[in-house]
Tab-separated table of C-alpha atoms in Angstrom:
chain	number	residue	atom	x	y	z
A	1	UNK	CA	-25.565	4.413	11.032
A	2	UNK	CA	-23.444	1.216	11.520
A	3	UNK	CA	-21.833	-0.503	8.322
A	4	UNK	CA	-19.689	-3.456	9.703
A	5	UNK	CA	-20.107	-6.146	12.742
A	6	UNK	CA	-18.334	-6.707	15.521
A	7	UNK	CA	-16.540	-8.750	17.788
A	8	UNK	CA	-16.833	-6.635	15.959
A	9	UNK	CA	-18.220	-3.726	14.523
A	10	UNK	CA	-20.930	-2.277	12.441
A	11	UNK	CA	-21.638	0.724	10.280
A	12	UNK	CA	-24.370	2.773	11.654
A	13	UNK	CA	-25.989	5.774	12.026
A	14	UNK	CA	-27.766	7.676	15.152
A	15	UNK	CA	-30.661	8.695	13.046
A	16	UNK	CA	-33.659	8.168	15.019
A	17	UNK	CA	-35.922	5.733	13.625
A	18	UNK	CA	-39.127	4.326	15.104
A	19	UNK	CA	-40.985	1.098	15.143
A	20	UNK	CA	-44.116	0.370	13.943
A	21	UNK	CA	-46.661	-0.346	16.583
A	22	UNK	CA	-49.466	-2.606	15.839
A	23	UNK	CA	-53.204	-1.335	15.016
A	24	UNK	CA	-56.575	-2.595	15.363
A	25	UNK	CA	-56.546	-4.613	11.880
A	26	UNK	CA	-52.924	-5.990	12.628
A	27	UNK	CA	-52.642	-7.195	16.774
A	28	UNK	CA	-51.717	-10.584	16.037
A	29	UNK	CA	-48.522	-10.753	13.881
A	30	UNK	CA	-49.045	-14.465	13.190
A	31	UNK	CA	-52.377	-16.902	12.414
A	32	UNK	CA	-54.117	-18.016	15.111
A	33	UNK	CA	-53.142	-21.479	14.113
A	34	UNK	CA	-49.516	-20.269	13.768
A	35	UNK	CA	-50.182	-19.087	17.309
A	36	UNK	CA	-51.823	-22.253	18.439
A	37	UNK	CA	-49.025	-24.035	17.089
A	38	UNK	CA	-46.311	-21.923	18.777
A	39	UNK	CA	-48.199	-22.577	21.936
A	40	UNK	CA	-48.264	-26.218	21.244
A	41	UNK	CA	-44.719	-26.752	20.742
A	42	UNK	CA	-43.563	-24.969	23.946
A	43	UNK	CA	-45.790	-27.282	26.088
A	44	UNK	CA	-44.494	-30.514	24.691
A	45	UNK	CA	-41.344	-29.345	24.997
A	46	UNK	CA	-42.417	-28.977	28.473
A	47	UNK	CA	-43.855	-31.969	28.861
A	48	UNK	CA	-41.369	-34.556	26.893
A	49	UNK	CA	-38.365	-33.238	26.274
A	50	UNK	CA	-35.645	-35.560	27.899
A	51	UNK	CA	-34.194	-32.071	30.433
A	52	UNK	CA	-37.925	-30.061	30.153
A	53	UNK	CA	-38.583	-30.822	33.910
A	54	UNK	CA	-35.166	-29.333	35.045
A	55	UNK	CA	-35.051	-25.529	36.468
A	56	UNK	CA	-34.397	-23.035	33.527
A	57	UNK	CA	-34.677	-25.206	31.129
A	58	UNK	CA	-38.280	-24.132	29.702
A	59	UNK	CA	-37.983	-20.354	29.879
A	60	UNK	CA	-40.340	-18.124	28.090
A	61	UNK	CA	-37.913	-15.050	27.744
A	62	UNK	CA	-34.760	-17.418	26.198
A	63	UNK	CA	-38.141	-18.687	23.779
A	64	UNK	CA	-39.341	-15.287	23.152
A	65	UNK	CA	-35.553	-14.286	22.355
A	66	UNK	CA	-34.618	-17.777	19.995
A	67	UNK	CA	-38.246	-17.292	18.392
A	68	UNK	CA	-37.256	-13.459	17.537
A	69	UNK	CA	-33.952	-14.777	16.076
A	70	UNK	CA	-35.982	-17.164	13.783
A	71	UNK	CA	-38.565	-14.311	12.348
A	72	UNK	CA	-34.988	-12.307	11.926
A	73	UNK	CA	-32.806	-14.615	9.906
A	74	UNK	CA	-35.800	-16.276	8.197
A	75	UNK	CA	-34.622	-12.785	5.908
A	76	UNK	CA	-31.102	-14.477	5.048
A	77	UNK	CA	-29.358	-11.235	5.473
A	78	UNK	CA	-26.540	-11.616	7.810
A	79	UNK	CA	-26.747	-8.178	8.699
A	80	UNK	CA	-30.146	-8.211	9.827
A	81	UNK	CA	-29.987	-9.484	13.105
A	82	UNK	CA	-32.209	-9.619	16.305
A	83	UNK	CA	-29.961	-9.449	20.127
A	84	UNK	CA	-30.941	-9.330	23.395
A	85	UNK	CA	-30.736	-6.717	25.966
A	86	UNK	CA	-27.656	-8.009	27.730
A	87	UNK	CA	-25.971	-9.279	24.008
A	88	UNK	CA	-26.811	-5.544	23.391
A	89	UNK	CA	-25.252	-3.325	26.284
A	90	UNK	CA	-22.318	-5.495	25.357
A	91	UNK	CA	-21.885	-4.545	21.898
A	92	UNK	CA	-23.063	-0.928	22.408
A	93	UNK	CA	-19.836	-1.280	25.118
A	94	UNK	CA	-17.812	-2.231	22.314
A	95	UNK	CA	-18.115	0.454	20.849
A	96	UNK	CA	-16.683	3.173	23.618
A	97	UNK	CA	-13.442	0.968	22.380
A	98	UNK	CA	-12.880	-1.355	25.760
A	99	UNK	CA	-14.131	-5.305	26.615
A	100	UNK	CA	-12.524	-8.578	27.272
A	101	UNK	CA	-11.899	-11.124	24.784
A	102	UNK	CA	-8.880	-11.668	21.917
A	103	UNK	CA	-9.460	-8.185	19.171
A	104	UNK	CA	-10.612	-9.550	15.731
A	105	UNK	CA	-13.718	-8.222	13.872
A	106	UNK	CA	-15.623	-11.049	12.209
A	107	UNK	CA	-18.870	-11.435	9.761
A	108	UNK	CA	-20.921	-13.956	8.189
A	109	UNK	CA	-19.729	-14.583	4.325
A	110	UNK	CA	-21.376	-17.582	2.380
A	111	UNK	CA	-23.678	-18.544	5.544
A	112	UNK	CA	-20.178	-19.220	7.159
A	113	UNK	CA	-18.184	-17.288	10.634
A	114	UNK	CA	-15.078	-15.361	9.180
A	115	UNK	CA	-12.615	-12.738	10.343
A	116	UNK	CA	-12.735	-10.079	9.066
A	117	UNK	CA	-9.444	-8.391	10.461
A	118	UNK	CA	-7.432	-9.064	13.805
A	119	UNK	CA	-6.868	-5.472	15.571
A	120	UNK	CA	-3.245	-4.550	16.152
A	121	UNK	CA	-1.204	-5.972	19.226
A	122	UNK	CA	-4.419	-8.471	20.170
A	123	UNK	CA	-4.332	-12.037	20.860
A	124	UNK	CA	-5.732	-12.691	17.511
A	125	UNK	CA	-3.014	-10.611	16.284
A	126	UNK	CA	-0.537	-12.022	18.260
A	127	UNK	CA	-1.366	-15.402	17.299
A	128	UNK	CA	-1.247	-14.840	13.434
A	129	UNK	CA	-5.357	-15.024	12.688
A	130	UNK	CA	-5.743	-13.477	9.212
A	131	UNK	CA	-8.896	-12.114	6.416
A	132	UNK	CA	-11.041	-14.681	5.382
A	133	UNK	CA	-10.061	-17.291	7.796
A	134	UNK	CA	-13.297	-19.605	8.451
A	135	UNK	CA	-14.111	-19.854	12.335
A	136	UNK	CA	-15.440	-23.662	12.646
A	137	UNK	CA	-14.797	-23.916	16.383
A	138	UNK	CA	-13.990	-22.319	19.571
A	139	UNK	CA	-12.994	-24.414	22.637
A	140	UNK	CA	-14.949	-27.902	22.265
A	141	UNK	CA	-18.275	-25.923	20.422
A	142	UNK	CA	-18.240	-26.391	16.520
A	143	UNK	CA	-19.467	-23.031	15.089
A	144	UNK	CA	-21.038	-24.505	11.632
A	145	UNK	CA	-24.295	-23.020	11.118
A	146	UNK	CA	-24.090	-20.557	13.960
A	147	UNK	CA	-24.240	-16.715	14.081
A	148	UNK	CA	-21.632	-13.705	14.551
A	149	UNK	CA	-23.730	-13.981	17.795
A	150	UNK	CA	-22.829	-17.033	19.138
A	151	UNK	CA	-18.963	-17.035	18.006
A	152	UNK	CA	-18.993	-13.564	20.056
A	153	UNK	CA	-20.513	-15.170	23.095
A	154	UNK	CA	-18.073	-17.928	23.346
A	155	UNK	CA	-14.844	-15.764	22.077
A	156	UNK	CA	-15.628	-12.748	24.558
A	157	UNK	CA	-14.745	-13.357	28.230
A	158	UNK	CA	-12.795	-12.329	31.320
A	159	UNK	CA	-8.872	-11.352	30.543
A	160	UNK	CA	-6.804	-13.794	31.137
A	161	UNK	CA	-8.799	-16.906	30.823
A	162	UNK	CA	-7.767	-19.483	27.580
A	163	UNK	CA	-9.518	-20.115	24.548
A	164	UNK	CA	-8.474	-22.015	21.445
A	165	UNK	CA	-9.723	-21.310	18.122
A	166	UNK	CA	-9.526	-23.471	15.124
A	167	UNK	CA	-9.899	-21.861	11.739
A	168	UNK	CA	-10.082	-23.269	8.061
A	169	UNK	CA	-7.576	-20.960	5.704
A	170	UNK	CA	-7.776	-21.094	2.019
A	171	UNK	CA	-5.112	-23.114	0.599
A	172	UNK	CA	-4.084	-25.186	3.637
A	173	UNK	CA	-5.550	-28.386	3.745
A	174	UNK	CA	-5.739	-28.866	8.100
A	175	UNK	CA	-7.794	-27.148	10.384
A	176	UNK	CA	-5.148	-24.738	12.031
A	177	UNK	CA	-5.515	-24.567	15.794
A	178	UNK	CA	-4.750	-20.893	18.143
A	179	UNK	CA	-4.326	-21.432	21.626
A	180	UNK	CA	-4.714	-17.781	22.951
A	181	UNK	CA	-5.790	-15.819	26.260
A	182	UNK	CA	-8.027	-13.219	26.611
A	183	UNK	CA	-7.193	-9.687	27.301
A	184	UNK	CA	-8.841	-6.445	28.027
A	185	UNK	CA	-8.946	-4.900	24.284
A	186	UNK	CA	-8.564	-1.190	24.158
A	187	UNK	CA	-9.177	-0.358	20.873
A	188	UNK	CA	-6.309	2.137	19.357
A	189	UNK	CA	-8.307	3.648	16.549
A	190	UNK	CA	-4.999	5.510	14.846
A	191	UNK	CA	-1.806	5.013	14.631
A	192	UNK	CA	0.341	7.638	12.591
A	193	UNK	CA	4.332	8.442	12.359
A	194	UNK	CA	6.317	9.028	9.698
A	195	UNK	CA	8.887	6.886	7.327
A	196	UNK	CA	11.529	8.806	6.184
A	197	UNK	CA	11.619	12.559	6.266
A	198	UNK	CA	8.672	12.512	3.299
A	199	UNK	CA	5.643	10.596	4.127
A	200	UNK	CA	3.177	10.569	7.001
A	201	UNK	CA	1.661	6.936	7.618
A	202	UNK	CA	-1.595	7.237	9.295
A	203	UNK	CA	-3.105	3.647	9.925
A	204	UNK	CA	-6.898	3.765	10.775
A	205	UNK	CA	-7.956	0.505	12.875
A	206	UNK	CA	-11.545	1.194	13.189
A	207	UNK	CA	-14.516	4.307	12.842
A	208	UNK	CA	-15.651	5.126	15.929
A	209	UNK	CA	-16.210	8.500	17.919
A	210	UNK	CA	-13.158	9.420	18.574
A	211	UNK	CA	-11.006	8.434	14.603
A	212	UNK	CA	-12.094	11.938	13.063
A	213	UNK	CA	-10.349	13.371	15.879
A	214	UNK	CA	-7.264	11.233	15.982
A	215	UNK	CA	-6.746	11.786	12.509
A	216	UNK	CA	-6.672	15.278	12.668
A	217	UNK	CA	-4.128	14.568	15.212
A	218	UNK	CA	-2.323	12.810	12.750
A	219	UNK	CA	-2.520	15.110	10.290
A	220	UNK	CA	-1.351	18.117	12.059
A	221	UNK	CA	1.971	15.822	13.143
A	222	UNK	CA	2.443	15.222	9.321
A	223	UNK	CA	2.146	19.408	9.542
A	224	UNK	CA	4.584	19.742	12.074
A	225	UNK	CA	7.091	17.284	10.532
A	226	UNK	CA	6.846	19.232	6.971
A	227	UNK	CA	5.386	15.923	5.336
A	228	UNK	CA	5.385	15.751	1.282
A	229	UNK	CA	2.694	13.343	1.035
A	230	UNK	CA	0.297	11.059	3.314
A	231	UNK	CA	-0.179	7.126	3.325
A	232	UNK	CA	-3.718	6.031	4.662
A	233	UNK	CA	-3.696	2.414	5.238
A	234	UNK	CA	-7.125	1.028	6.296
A	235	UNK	CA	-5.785	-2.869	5.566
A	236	UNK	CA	-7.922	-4.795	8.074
A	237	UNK	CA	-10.182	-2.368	9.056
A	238	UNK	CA	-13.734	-3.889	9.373
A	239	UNK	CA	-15.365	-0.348	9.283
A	240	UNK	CA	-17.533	1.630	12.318
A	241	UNK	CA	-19.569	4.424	12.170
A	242	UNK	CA	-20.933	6.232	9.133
A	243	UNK	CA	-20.403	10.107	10.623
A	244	UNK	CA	-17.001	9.334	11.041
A	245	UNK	CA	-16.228	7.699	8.222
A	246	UNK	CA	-17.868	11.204	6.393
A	247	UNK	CA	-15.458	13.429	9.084
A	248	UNK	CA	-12.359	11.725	7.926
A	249	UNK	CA	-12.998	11.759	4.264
A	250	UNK	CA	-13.604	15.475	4.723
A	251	UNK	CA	-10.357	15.821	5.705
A	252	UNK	CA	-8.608	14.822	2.450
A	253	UNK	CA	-11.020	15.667	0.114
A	254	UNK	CA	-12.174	19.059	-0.318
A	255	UNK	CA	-15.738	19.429	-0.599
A	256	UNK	CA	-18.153	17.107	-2.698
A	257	UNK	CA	-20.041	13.771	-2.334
A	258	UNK	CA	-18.741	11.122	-0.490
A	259	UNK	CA	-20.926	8.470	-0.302
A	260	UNK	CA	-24.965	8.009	-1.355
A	261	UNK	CA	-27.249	5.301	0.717
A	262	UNK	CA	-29.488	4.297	-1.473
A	263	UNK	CA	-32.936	2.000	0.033
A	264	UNK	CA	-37.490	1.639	-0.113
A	265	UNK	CA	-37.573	4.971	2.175
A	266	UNK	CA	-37.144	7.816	1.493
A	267	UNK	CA	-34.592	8.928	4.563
A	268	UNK	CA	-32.875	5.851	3.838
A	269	UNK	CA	-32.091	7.520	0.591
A	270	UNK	CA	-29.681	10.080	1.125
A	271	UNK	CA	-26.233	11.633	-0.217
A	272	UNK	CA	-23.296	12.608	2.176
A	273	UNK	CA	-21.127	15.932	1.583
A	274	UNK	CA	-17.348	16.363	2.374
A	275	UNK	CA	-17.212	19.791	4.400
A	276	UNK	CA	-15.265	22.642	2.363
A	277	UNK	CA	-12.183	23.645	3.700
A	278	UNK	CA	-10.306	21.533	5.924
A	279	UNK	CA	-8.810	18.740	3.234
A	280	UNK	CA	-4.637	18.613	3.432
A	281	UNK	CA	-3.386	19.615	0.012
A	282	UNK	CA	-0.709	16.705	0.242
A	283	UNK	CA	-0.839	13.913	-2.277
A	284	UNK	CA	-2.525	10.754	-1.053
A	285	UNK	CA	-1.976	6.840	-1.148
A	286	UNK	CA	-4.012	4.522	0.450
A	287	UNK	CA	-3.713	0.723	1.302
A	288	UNK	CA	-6.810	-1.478	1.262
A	289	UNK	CA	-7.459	-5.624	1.207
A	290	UNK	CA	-9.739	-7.813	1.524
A	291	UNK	CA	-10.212	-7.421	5.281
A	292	UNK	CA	-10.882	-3.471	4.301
A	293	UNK	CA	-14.960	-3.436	4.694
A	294	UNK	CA	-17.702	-0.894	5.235
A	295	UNK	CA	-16.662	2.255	6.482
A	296	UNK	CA	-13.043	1.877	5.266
A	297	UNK	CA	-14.503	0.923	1.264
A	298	UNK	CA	-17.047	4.134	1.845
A	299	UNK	CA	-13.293	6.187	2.551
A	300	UNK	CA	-10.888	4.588	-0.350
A	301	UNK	CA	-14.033	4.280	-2.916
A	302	UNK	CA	-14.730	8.015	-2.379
A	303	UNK	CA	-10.750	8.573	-2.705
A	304	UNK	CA	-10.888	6.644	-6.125
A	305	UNK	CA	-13.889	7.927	-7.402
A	306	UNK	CA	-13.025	11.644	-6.505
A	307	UNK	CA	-9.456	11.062	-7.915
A	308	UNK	CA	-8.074	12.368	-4.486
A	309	UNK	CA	-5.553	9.537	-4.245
A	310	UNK	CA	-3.920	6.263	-5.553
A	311	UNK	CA	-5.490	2.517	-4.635
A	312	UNK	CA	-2.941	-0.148	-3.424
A	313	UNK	CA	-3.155	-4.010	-2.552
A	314	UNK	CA	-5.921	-5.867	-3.409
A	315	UNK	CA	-9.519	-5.944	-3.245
A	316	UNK	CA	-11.945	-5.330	-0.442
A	317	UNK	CA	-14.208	-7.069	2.023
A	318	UNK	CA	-17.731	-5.716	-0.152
A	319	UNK	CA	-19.948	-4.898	2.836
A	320	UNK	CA	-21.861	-2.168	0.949
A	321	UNK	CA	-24.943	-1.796	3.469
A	322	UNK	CA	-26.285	0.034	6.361
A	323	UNK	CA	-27.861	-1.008	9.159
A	324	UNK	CA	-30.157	0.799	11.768
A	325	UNK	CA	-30.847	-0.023	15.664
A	326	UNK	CA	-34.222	-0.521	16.899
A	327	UNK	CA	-34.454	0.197	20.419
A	328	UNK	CA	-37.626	-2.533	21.362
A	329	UNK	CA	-39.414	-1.821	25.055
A	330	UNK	CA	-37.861	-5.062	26.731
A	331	UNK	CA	-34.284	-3.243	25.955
A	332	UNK	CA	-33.401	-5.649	23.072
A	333	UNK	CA	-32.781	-4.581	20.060
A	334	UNK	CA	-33.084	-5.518	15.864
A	335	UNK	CA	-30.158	-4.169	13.461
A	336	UNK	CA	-32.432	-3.767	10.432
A	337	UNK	CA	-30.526	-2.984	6.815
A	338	UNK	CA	-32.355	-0.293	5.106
A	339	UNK	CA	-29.645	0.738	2.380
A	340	UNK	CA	-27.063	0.011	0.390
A	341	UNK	CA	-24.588	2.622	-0.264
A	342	UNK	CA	-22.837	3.747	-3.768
A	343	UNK	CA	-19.071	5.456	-4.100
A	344	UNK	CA	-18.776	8.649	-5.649
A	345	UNK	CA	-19.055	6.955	-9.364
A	346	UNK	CA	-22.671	5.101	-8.531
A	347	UNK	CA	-20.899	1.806	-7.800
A	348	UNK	CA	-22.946	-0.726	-5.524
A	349	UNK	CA	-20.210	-2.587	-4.345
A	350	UNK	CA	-22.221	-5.088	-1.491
A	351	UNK	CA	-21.050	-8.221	-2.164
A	352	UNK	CA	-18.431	-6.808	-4.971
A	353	UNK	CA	-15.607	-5.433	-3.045
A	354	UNK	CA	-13.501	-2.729	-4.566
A	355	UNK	CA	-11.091	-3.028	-6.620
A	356	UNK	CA	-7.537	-1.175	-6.200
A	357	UNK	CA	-5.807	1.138	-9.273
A	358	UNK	CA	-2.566	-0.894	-8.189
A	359	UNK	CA	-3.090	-4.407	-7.295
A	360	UNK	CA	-0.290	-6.042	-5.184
A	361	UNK	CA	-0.954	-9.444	-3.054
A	362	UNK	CA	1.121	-9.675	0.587
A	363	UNK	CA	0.589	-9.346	4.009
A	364	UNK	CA	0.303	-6.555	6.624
A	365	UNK	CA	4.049	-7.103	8.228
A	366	UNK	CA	5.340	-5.587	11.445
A	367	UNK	CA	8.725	-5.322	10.008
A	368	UNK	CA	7.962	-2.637	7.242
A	369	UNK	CA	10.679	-3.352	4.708
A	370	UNK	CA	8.844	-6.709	4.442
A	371	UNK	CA	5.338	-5.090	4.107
A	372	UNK	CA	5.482	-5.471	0.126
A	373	UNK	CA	2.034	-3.730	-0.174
A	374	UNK	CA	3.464	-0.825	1.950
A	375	UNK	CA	6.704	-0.329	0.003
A	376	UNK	CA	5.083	-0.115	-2.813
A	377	UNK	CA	2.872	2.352	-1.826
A	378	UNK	CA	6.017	4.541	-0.709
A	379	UNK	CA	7.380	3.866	-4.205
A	380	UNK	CA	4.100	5.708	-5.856
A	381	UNK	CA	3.850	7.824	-3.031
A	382	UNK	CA	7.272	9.614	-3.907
A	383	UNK	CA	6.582	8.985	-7.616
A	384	UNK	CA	3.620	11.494	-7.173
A	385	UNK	CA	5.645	13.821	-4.629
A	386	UNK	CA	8.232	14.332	-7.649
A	387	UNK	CA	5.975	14.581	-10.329
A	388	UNK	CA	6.317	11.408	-11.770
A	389	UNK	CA	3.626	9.723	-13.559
A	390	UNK	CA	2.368	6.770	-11.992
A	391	UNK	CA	1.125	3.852	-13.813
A	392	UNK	CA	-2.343	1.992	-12.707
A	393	UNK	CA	-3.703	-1.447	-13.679
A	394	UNK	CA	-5.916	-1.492	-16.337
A	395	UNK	CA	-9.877	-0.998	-14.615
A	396	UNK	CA	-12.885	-2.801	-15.564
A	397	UNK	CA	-15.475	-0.383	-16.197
A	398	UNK	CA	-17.387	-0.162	-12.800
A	399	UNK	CA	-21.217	-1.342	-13.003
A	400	UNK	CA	-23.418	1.497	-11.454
A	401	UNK	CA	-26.725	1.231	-9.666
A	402	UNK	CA	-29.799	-0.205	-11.616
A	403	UNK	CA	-30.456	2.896	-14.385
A	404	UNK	CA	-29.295	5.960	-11.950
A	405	UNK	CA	-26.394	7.681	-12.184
A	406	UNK	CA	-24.817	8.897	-9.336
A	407	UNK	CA	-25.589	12.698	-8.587
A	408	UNK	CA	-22.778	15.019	-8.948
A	409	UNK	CA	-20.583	16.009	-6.994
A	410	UNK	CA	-21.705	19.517	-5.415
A	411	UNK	CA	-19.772	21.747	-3.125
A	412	UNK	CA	-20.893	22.371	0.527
């Protein structure tokens, strides 16, 4: 199951789900004046409009497709979303971890375009694009009002061809421009050495096949290099693929829930284990902000709530659902969001974010003596290595999901 977007990503799951097919009492999914009406439209668009007569302009599959769109986001969820067949073996390529364009993830937030994190070493890196900046246009196309959809189409493209971006930033009054060129993104999912003689930094870019793996890898290099104590940072990580997200968690906590999707059907309701037996014993930090989303809140809110580790930087994205695929027969597809998903503790936090035990504002910094978020996770880090106690911001008591409690936490 996909919980994310991408330039992007989404969290999902592989779960196979199947679409209704129509019956006898239910062929028409309209009126028959809605129909008529439908059919009246496209012929005076035919007949009138000022381009209507010119080749390709009037073309019943790019109708079908914008009229699909329109049934899709008459729901207002952002996350609900209707693409085509070739929009779709694009973003399925995404996720193998290779395609052309500049390497941010990006999501609709307020019915407005925004990144949600740059990947590492991209253009959009590179060029200084940051959480929460506002995408209002890309080359001369203003992007108010569109879809992840459309900024995608006209961000993506062959490597080494310009584009320039301009973005509005919270707390600077002018549009900021980027003037950057397209590369071939290969998506590093890990990255993981070690600061000092002490610590093990694993940073974890993105969820996709291949992460669990990779951090494993990481983990058995913190092994080799007699590591007292392990700093996850999933800063900027826009989140991937549910599984994952489970196989990594499983890997510092020992056993016990992880995560619980909670939605009107009943496999849409579900609670995920950790597996038994393969958590490190080492004492944990991680670093989250507010371009932390989806898979990477599932991973630090199960961390929190399971008291496996230690909060630090400031609040999340708050994507807290999960969408499906629907495979349709013309090879398009609709991302349909059947759950929302609870930490540990029962807290829905869709549209909440999480909040860290530390709170700490900066930003993610190359150099890492500058990284004020990071260095204070080492401080805590070797607090807890020596024994220290460690002192955490005072928590407002987390609201849990309408009268449930979460189910407890069982072994597996």
């Amino acid at each position: 199951l996909f919980i994310g977007i991408i330039l992007g990503v989404f969290i999902t799951g592989t779960a196979a789900y199947f679409v209704p097919q129509a019956g006898a009492d239910n062929v028409w999914p309209f009126t028959q004046q809605q129909l008529v009406i439908m059919k009246q439209v496209k012929e005076t668009l035919k007949e009138y409009q000022v381009d209507g007569e010119k080749k390709g302009k009037i073309d019943d599959d790019k109708m079908f497709h914008g009229a699909m769109k329109g049934i899709v986001s008459s729901l207002e969820d952002p996350y609900t979303r209707f693409v085509t067949p070739k929009d779709l073996e694009e973003e399925l390529m995404q996720l193998k971890g290779e395609y052309g364009g500049l390497g941010m993830y990006i999501s609709m937030k307020n019915d407005r375009v925004v990144v949600v994190s740059p990947m590492e070493g991209t253009p959009a890196d590179r060029a200084g694009l940051k959480p929460m900046d506002e995408i209002v246009k890309v080359d001369s196309t203003s992007i108010i009002g569109k879809t992840t959809e459309d900024a995608v189409k006209l961000m993506r493209g062959d490597p080494g061809k310009p584009v320039t971006v301009q973005i509005r930033r919270k707390g600077v009054d002018k549009i900021l421009t980027f003037k950057m060129v397209r590369e071939m993104i290969k998506i590093k999912t890990v990255r993981s050495e070690m600061i000092g003689n002490d610590v093990a930094y694993i940073k974890i870019n993105q969820f996709i096949e291949k992460t669990g793996k990779d951090v494993a890898n990481a983990l058995k290099m913190a092994k080799d290099k007699k590591a007292k104590g392990v700093i996850i940072d999933v800063r900027n990580n826009p989140g991937g693929l549910l599984h994952v997200c489970v196989d990594v968690a499983s890997q510092f906590i020992d056993g016990g829930l992880i995560v619980s999707t909670k939605g009107r059907f009943d496999r849409a309701n579900d609670t995920l284990y950790a597996d038994k037996g393969r958590a490190t014993k080492l004492p944990v930090v991680i670093l989250i902000n507010e371009g932390s989303a989806s898979a990477s809140e599932i991973l630090a809110g199960a961390i929190k709530d399971r008291k496996r580790g230690t909060l630090i930087g400031t609040k999340s994205f708050g994507k807290g659902s999960v969408q499906t695929l629907f495979d349709l027969p013309d090879k398009s597809g609709v991302y349909i969001t059947i759950a929302r998903y609870a930490t540990p503790s029962g807290f829905m936090l869709d549209k909440k974010g999480l909040q860290p035990d530390i709170k700490i504002a900066g930003d993610v910094e190359k150099d890492k003596k500058k990284d004020k978020q990071l260095q204070k996770a080492l401080s805590v880090l070797r607090d807890k290595i020596a024994g220290r106690p460690v002192k955490v911001d005072a928590q407002t008591p987390a609201k849990k999901a309408s009268g449930k409690t979460a189910p407890k936490a069982k072994k597996k």
